[in-house]
Tab-separated table of C-alpha atoms in Angstrom:
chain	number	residue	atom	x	y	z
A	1	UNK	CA	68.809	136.606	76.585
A	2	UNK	CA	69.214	140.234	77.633
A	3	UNK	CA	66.430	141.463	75.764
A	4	UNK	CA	64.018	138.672	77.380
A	5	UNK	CA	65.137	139.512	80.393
A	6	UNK	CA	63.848	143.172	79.816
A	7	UNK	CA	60.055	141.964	78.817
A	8	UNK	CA	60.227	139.405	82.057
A	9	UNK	CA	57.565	140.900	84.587
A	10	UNK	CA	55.004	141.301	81.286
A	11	UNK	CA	56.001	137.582	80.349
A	12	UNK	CA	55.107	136.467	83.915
A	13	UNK	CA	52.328	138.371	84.359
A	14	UNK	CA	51.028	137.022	80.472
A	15	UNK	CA	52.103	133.003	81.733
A	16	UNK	CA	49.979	133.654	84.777
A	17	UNK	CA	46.758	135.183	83.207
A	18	UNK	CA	46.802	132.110	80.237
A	19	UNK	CA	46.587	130.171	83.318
A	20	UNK	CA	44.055	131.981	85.325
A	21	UNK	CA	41.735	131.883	81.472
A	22	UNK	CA	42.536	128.311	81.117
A	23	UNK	CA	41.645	126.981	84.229
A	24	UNK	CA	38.430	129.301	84.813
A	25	UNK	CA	37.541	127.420	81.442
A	26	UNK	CA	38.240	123.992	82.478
A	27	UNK	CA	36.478	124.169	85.839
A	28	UNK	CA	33.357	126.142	85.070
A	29	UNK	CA	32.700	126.217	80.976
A	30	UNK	CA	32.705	129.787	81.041
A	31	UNK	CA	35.378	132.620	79.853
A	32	UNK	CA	37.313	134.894	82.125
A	33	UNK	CA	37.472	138.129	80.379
A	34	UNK	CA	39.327	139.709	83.318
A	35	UNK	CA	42.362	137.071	82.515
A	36	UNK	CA	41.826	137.683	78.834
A	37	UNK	CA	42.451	141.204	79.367
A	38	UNK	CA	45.183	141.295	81.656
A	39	UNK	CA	47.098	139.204	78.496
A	40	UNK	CA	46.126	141.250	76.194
A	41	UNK	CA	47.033	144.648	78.084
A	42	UNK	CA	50.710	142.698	79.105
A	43	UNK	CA	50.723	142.289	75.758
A	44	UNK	CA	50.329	146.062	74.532
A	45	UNK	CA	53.102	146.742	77.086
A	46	UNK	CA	55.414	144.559	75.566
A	47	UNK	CA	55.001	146.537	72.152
A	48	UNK	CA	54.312	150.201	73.273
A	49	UNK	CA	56.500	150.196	76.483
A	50	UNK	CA	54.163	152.896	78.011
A	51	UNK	CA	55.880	154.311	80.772
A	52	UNK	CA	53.157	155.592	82.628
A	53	UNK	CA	50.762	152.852	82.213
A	54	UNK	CA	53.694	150.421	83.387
A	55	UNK	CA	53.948	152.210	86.469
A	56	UNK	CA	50.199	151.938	87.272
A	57	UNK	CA	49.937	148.347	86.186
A	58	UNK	CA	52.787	148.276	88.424
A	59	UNK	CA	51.431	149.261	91.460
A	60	UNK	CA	47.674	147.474	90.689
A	61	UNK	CA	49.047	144.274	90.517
A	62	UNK	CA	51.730	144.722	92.984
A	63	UNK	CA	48.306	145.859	95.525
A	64	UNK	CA	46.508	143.209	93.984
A	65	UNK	CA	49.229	140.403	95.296
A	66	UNK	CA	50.083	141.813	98.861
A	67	UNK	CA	45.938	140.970	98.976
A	68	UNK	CA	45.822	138.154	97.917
A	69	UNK	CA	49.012	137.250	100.102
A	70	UNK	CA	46.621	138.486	102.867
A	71	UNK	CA	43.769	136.310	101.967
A	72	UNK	CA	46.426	133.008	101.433
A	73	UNK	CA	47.422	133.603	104.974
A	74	UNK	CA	43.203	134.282	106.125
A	75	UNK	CA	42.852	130.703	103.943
A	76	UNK	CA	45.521	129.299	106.473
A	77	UNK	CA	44.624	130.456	109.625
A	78	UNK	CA	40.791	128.754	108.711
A	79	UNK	CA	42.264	125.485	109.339
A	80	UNK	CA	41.805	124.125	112.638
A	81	UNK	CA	45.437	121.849	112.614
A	82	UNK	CA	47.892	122.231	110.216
A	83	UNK	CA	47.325	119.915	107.483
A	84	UNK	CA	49.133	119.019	104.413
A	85	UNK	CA	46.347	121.090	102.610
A	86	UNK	CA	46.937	124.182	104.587
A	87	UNK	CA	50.621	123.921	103.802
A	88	UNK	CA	50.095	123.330	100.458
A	89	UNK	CA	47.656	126.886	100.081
A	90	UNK	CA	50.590	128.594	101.856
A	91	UNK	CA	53.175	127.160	99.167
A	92	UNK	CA	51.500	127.340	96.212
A	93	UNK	CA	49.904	130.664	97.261
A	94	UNK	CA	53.200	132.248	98.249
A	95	UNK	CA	55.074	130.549	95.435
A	96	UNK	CA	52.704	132.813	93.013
A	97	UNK	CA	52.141	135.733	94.922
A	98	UNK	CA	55.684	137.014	96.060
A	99	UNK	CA	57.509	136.480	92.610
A	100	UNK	CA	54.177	138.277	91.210
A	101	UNK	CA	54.690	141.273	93.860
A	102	UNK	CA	59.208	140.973	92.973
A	103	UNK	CA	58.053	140.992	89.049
A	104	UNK	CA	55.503	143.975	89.571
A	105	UNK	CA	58.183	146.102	91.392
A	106	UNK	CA	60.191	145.440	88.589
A	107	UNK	CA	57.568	146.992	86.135
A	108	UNK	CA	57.355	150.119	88.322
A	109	UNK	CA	61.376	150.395	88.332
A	110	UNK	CA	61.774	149.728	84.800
A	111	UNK	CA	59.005	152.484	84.282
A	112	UNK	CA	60.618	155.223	86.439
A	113	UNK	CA	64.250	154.243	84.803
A	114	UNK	CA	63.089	154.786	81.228
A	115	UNK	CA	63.438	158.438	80.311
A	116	UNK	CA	60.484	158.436	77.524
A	117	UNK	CA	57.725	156.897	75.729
A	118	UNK	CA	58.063	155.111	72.408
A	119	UNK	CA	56.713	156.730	69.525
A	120	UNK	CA	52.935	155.142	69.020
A	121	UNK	CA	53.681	154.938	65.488
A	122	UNK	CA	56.474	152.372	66.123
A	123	UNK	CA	54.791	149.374	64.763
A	124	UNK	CA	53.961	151.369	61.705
A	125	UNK	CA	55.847	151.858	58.270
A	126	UNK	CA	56.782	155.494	56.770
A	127	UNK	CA	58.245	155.887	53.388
């Protein structure tokens, strides 16, 4: 449990952009290569544990939700009257955003803890 626990913010951040690809798809036919390749970079994370490249995926996404936090709040403030819809942007858009912006500040503090790089070789066998 510990050691899923560790991989958490990449397992988040991998849930989120399966469901950004997924629903691109189902709405509009066509294939989000941005989502595709946020996965797959989570993914090389997961393996490598690249301390410098987990701090600055870090900080992009962590950016990347305190806009889109902005914009949810912009989205809001467009309604005339609060509605159920407007309340519903602010749940559903805070409900993602600030565990997204909680999971990405773990990534940068799990990146400054760690004291070095794997090997790149470690998926590899010697004899």
């Amino acid at each position: 449990m510990k050691k899923i626990l560790r991989y958490a913010p990449e397992l988040y951040f991998i849930g989120l952009g399966i469901f950004w690809a997924v629903e691109n798809y189902a709405a509009s036919g066509h294939k989000n290569y941005f989502a595709i390749l946020v996965v797959w970079l989570m993914f090389i994370q997961i393996i490598y544990q690249n301390r410098i490249m987990g701090f600055i995926y870090g900080n992009i996404i962590g950016l990347s939700s305190l806009y889109m936090m902005g914009s949810t709040v912009c989205e809001f403030n467009s309604f005339k009257s609060v509605e159920v819809d407007a309340v519903l942007i602010l749940v559903f858009g805070f409900g993602i955003f600030i565990p997204a912006l909680a999971m990405s500040a773990g990534m940068i503090y799990k990146s400054l803890k760690s004291k070095e790089d794997y090997k790149e070789n470690v998926l590899t066998i010697t004899y």
